[in-house]
Short mmCIF file of N, CA and C in Angstrom, two decimals:
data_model
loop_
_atom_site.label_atom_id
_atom_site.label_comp_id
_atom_site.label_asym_id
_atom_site.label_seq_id
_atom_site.Cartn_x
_atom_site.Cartn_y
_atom_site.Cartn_z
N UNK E 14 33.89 -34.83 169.56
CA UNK E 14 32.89 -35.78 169.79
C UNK E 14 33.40 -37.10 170.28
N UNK E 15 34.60 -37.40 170.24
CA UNK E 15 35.23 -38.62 170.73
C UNK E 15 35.39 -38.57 171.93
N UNK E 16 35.62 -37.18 172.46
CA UNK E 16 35.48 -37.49 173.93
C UNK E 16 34.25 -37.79 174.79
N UNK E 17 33.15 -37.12 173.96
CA UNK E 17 32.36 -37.10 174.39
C UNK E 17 31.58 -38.56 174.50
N UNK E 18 32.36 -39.55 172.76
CA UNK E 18 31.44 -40.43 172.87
C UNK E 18 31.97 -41.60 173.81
N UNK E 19 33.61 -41.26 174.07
CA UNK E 19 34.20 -42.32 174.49
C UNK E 19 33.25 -41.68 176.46
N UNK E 20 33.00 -40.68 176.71
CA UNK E 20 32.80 -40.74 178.48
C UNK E 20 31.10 -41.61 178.24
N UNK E 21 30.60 -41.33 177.62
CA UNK E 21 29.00 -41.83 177.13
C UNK E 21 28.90 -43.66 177.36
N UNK E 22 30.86 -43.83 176.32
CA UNK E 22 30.50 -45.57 176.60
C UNK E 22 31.01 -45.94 177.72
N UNK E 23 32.07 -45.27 178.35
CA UNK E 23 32.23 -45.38 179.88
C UNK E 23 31.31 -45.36 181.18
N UNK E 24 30.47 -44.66 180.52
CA UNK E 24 29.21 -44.64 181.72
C UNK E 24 28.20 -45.84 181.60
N UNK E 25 28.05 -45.94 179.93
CA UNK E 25 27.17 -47.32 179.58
C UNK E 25 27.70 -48.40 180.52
N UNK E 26 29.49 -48.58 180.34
CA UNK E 26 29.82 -49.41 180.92
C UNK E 26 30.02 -49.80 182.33
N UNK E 27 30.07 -48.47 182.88
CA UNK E 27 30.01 -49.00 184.26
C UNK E 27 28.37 -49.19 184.92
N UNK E 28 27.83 -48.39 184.35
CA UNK E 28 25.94 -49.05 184.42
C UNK E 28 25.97 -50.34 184.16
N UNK E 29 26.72 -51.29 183.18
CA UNK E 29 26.13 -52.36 182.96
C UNK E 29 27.09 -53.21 184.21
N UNK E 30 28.16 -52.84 184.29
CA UNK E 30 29.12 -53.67 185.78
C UNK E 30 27.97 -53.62 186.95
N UNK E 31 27.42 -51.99 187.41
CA UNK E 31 26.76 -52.36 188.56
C UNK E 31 25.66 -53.64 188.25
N UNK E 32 24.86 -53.03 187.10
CA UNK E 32 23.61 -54.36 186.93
C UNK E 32 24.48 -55.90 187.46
N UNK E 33 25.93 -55.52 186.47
CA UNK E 33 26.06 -57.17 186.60
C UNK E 33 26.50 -57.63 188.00
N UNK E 34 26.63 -56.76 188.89
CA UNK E 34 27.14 -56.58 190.41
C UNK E 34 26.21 -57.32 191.03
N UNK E 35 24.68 -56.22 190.84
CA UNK E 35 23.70 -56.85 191.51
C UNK E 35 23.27 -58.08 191.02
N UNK E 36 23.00 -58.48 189.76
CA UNK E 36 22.74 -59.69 189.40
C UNK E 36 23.63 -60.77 189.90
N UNK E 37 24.63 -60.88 190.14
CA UNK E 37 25.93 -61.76 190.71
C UNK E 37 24.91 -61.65 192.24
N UNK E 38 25.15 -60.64 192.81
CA UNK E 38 24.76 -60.92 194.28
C UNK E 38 23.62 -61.51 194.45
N UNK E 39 22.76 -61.34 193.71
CA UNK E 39 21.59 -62.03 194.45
C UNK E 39 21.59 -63.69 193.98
N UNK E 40 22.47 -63.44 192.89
CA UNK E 40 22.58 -65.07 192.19
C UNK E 40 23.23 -66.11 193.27
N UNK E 41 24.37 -65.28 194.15
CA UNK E 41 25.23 -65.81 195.10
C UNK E 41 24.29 -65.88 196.34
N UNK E 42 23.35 -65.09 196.56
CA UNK E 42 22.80 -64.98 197.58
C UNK E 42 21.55 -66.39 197.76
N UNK E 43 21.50 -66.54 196.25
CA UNK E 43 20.06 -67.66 195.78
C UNK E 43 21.11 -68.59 196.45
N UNK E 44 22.40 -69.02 195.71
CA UNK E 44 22.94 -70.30 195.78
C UNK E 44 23.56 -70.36 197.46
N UNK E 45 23.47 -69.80 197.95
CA UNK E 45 23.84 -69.46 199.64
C UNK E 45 22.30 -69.95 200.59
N UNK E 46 21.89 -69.52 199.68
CA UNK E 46 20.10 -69.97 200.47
C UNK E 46 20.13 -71.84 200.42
N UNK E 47 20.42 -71.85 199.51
CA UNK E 47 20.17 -73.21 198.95
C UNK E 47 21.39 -74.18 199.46
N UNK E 48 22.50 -73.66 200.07
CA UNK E 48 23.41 -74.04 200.58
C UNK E 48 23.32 -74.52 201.80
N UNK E 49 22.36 -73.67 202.15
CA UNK E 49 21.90 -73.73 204.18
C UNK E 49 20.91 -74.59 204.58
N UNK E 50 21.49 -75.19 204.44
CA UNK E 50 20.40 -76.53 205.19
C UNK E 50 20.15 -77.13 206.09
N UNK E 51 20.54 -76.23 207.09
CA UNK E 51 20.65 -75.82 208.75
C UNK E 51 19.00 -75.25 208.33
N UNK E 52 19.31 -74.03 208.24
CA UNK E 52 18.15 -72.63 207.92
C UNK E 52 17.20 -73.21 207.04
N UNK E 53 17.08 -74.00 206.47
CA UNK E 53 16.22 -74.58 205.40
C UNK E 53 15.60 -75.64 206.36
N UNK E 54 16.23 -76.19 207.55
CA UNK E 54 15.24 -77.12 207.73
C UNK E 54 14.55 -76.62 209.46
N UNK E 55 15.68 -75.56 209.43
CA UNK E 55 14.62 -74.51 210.81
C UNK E 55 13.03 -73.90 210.38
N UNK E 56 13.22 -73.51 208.79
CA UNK E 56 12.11 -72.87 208.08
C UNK E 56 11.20 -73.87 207.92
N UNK E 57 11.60 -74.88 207.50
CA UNK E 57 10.38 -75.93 207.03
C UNK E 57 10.12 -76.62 208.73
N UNK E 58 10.78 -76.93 209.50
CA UNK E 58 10.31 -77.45 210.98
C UNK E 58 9.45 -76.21 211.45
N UNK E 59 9.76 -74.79 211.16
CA UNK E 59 8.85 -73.69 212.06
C UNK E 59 7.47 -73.70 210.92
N UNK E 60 7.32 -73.64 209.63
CA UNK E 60 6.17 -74.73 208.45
C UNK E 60 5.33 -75.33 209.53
N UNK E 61 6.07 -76.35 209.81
CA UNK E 61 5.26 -77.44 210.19
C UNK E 61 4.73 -77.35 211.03
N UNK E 62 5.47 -76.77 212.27
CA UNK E 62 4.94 -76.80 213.60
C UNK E 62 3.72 -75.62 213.51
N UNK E 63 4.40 -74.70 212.76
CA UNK E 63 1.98 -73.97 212.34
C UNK E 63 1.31 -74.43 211.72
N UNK E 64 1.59 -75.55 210.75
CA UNK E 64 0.71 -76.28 210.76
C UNK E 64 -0.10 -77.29 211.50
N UNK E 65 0.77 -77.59 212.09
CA UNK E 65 0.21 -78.53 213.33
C UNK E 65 -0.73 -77.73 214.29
N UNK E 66 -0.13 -76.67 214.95
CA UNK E 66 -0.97 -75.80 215.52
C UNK E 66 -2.66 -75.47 215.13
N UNK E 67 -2.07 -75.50 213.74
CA UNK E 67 -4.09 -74.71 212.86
C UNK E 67 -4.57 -76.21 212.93
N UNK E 68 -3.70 -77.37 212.59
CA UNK E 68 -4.87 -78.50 212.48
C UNK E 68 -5.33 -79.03 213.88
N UNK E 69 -4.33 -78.46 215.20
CA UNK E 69 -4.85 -79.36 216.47
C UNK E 69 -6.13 -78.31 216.73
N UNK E 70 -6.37 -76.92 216.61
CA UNK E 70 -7.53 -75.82 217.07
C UNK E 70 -8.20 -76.58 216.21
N UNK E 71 -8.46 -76.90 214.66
CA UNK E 71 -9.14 -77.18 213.79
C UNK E 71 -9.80 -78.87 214.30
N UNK E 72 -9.01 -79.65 214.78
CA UNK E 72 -9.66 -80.99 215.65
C UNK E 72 -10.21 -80.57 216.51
N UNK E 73 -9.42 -79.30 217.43
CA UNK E 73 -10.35 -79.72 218.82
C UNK E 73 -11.85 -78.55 218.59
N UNK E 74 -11.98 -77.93 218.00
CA UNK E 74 -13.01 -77.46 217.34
C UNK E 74 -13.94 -78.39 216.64
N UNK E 75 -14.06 -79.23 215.80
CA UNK E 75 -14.61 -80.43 215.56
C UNK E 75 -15.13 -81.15 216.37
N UNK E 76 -13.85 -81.67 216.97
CA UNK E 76 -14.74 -82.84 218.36
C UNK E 76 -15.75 -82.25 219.42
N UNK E 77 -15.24 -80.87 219.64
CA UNK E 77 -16.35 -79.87 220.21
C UNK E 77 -17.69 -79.89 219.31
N UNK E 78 -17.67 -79.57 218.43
CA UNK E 78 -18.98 -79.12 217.77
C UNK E 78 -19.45 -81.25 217.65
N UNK E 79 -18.59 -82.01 217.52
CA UNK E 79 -19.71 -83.43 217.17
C UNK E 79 -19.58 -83.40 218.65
N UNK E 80 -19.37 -83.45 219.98
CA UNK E 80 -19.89 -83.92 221.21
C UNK E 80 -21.03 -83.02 221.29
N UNK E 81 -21.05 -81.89 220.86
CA UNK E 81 -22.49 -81.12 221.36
C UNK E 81 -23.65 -81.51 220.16
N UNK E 82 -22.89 -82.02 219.58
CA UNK E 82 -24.40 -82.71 218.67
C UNK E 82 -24.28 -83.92 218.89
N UNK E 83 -24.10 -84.77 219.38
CA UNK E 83 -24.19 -86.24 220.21
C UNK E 83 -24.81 -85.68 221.57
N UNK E 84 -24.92 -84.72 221.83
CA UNK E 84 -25.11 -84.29 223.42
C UNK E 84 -27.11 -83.96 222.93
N UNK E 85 -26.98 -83.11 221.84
CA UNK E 85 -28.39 -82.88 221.18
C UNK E 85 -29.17 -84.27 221.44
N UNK E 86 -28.60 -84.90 220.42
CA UNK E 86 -29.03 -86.14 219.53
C UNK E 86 -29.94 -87.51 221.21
N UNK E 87 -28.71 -86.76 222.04
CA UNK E 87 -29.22 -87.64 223.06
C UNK E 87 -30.19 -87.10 223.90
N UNK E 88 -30.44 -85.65 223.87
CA UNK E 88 -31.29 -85.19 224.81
C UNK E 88 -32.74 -85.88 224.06
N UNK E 89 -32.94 -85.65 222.69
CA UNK E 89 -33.76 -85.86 221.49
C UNK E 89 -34.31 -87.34 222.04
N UNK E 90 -33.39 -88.47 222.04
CA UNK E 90 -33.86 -89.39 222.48
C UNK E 90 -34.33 -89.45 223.79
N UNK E 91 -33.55 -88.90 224.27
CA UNK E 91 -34.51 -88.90 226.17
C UNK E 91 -35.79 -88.42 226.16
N UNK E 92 -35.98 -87.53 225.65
CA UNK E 92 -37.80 -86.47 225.42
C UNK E 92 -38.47 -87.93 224.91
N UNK E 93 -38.19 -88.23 223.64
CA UNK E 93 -39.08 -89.43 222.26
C UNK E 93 -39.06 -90.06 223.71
N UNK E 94 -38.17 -91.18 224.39
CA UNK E 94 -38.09 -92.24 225.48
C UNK E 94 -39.48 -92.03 226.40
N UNK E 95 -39.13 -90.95 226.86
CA UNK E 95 -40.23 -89.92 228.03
C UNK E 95 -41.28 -90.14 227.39
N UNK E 96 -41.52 -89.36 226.58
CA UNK E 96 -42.82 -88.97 225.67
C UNK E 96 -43.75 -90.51 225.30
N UNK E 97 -43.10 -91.76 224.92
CA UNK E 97 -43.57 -93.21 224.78
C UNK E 97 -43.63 -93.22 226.25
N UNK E 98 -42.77 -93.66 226.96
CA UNK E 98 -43.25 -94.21 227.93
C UNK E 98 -44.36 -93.51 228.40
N UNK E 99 -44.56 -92.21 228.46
CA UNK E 99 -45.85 -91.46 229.19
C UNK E 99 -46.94 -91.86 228.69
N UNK E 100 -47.03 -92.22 227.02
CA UNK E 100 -47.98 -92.71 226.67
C UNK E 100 -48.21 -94.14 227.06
N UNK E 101 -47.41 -94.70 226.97
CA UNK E 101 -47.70 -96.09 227.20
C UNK E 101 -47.92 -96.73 228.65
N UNK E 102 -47.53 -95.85 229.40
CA UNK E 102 -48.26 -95.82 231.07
C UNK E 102 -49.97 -95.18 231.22
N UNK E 103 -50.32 -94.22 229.93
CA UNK E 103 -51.90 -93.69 230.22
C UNK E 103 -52.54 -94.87 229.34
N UNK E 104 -51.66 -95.69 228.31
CA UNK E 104 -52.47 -96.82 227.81
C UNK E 104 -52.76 -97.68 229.00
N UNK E 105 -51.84 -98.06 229.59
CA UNK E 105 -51.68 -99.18 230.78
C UNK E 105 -52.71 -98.92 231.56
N UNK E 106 -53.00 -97.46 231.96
CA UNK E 106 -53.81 -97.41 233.08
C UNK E 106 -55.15 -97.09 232.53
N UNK E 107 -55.58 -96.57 231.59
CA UNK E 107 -56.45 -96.73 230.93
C UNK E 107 -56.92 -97.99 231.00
N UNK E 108 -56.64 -99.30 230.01
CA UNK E 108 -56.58 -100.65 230.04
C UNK E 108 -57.17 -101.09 231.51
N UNK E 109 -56.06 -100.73 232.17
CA UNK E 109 -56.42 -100.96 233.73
C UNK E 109 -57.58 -100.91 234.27
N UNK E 110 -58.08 -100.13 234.32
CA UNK E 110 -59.53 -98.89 234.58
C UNK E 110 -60.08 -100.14 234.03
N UNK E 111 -60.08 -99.29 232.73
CA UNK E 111 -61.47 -100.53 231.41
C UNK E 111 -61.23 -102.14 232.15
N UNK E 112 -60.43 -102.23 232.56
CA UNK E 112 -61.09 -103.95 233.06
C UNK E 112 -61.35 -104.18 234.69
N UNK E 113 -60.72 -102.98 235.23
CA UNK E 113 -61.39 -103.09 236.90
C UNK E 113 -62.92 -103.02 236.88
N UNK E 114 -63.46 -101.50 235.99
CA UNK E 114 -64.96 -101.91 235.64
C UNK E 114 -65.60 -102.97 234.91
N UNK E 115 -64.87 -103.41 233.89
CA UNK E 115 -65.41 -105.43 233.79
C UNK E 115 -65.75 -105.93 234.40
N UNK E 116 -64.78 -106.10 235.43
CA UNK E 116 -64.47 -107.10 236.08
C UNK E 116 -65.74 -106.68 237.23
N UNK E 117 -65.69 -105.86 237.65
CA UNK E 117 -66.84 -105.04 238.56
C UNK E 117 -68.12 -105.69 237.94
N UNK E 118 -68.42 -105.30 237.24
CA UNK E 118 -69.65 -105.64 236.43
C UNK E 118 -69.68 -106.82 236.09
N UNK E 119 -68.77 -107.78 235.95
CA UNK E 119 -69.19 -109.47 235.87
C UNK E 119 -69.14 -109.47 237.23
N UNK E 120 -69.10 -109.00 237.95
CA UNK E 120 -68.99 -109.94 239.60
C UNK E 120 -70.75 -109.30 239.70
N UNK E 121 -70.88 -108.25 239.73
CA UNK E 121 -72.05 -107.72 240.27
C UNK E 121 -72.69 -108.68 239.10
N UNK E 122 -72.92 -109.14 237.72
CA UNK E 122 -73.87 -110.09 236.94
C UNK E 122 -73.25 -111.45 238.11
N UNK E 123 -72.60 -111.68 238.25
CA UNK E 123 -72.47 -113.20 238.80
C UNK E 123 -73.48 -112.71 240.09
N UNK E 124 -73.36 -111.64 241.07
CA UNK E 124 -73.92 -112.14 242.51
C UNK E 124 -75.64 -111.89 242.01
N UNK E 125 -75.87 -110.94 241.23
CA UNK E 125 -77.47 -110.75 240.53
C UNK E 125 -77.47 -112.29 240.61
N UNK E 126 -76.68 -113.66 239.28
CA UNK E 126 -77.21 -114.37 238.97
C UNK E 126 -77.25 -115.49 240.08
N UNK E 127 -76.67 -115.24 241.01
CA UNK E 127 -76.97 -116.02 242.13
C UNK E 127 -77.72 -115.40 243.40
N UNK E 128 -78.39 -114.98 243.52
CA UNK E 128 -79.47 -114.04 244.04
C UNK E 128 -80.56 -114.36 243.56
N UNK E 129 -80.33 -114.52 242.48
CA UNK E 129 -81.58 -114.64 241.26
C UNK E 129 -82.08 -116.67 241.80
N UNK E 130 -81.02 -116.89 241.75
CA UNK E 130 -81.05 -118.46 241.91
C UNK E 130 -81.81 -119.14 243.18
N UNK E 131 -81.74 -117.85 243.87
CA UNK E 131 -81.80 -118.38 245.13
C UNK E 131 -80.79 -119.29 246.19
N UNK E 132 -79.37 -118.97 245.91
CA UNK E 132 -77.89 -119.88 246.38
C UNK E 132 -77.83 -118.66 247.27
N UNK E 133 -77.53 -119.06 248.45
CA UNK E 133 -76.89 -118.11 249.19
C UNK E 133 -75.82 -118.30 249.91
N UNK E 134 -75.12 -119.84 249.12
CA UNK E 134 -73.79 -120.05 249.27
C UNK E 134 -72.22 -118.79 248.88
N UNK E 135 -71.46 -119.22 249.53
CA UNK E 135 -70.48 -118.64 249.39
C UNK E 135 -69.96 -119.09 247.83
N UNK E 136 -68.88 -118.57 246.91
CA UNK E 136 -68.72 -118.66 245.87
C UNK E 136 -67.12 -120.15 246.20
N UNK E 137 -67.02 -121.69 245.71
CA UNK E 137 -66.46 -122.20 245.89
C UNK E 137 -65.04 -121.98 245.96
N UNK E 138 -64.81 -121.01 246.53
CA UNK E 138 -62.83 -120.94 246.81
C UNK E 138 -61.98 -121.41 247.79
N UNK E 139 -61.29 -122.13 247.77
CA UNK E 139 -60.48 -122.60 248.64
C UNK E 139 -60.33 -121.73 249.45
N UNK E 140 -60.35 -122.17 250.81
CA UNK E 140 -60.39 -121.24 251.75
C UNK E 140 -58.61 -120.14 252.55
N UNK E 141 -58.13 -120.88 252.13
CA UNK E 141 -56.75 -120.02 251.59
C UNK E 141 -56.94 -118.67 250.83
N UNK E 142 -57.33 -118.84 249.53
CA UNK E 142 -57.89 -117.79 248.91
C UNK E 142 -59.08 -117.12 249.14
N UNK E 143 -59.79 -116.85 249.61
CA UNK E 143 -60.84 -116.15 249.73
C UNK E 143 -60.24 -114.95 250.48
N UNK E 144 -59.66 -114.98 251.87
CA UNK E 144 -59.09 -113.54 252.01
C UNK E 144 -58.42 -112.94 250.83
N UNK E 145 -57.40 -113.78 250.11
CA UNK E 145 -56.86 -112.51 249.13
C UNK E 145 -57.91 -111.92 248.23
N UNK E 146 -58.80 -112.82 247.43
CA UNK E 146 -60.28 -112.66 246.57
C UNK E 146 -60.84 -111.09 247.68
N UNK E 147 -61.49 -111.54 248.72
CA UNK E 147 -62.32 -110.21 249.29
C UNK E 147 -60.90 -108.89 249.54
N UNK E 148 -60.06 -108.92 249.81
CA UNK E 148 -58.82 -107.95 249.85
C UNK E 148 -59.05 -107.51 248.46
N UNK E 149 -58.68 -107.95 247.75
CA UNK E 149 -58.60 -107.25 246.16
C UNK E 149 -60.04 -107.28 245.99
N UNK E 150 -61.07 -107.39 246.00
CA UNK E 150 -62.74 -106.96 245.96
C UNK E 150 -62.78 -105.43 246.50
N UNK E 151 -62.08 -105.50 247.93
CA UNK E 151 -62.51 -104.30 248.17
C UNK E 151 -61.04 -103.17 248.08
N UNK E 152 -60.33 -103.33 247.54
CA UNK E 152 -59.20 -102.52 247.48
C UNK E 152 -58.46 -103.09 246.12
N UNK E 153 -58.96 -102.43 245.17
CA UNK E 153 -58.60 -102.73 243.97
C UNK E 153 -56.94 -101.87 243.16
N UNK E 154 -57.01 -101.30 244.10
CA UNK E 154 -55.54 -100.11 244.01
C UNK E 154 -54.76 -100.99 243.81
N UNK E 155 -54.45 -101.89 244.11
CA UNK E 155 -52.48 -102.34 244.48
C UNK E 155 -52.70 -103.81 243.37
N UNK E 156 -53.95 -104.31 243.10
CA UNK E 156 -54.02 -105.10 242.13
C UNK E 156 -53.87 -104.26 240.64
N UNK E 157 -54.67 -103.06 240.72
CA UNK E 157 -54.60 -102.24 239.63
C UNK E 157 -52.89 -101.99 238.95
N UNK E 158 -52.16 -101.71 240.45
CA UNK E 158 -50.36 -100.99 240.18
C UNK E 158 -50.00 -101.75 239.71
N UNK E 159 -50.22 -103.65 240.39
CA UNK E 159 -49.65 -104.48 239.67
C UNK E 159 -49.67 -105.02 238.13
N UNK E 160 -51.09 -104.98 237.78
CA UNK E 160 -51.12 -105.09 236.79
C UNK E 160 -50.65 -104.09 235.26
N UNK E 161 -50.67 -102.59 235.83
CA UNK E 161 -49.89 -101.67 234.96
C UNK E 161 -48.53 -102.15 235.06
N UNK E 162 -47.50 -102.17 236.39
CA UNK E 162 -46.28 -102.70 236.10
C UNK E 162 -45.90 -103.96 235.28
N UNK E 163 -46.82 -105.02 235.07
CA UNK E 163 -46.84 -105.96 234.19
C UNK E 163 -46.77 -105.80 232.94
N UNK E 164 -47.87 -104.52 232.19
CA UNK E 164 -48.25 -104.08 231.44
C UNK E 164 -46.56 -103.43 231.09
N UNK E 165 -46.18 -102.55 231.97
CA UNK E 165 -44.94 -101.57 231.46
C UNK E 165 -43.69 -102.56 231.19
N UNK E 166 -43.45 -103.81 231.96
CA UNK E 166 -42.77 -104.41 231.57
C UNK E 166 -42.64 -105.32 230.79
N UNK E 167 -43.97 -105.79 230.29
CA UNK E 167 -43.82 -106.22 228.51
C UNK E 167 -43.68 -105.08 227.65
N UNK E 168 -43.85 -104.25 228.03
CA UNK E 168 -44.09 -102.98 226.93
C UNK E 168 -42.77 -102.62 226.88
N UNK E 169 -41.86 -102.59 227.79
CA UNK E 169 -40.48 -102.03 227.75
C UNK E 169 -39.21 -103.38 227.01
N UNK E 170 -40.17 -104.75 227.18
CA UNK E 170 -39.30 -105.82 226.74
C UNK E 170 -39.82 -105.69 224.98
N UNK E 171 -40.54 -105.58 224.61
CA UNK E 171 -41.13 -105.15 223.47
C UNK E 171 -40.17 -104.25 222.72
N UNK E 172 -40.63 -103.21 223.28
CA UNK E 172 -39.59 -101.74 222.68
C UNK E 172 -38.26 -102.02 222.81
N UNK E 173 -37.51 -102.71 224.09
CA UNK E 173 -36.31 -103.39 223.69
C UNK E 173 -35.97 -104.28 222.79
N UNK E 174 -36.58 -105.69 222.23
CA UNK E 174 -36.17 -105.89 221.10
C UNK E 174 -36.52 -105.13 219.73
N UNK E 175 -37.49 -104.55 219.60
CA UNK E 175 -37.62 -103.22 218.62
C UNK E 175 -36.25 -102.91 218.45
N UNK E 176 -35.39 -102.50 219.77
CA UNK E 176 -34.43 -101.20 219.00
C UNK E 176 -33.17 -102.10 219.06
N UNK E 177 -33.22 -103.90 219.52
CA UNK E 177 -32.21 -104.66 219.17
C UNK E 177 -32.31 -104.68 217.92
N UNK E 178 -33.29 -105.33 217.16
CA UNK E 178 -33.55 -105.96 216.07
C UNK E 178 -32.83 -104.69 214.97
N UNK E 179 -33.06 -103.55 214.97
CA UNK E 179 -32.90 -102.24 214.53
C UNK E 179 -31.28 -102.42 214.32
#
């Protein structure tokens, strides 16, 4: 049995040399890693540079998606812009209208009330003015445009300090 027990601890023992073989090598192999600091800073520079990579796709993905919603945001305001002004040109001309017929209708009460009077004078205007007076009497169009463009351009100086003041 001695031989037997002495080959038994011979084998124990060289089982435990290899373990301690491999344990040595990789221990040497750790402290060799850690030695290289060439290779240690190729690894952490090739790190970095994918990182850089994922964060520049990851910006330019961003600035993509906020220019197309600044691109939204502005169409949004162009329609609202449109959409006021359209209204505020059928106010204008509306307005317009409603006082060309006023104005129609006080002239026709003024010539009734001088008819009525028995005057069959001309109405006292400097005679300079009276062509422009009968021009705009009978062609009320271009007095009408003017007065909507008047209309649109307080209305637009308006809505401009609105969105200063803002």
């Amino acid at each position: 049995m001695t031989d037997r027990a002495a080959g038994d601890g011979a084998a124990e023992l060289r089982k435990q040399i290899a373990q301690t073989r491999n344990q040595l090598g990789a221990t040497v192999e750790e402290l060799a890693a850690k030695t290289d600091i060439r290779g240690r800073a190729k690894a952490r520079a090739a790190d970095l540079r994918d990182r850089a990579g994922a964060m520049t796709v990851q910006l330019r993905s961003t600035a993509a998606q906020a220019g197309h919603t600044v691109q939204e945001k502005a169409k949004g305001a162009g329609h609202t812009v449109q959409d006021k002004a359209g209204r505020v040109g059928h106010t204008a001309r509306n307005r317009a209208k409603d006082t060309r017929y006023e104005l129609r209708a006080r002239a026709a009460k003024a010539g009734e009330d001088l008819q009525e009077r028995g005057s069959h004078t001309e109405l006292a205007a400097p005679a300079p003015l009276r062509a422009p007076v009968r021009f705009a009497a009978r062609h009320p169009r271009p007095l009408v445009i003017a007065a909507v463009a008047g209309i649109a351009i307080v209305a637009a100086g308006v809505l401009g300090r609105r969105r200063c003041a803002r």
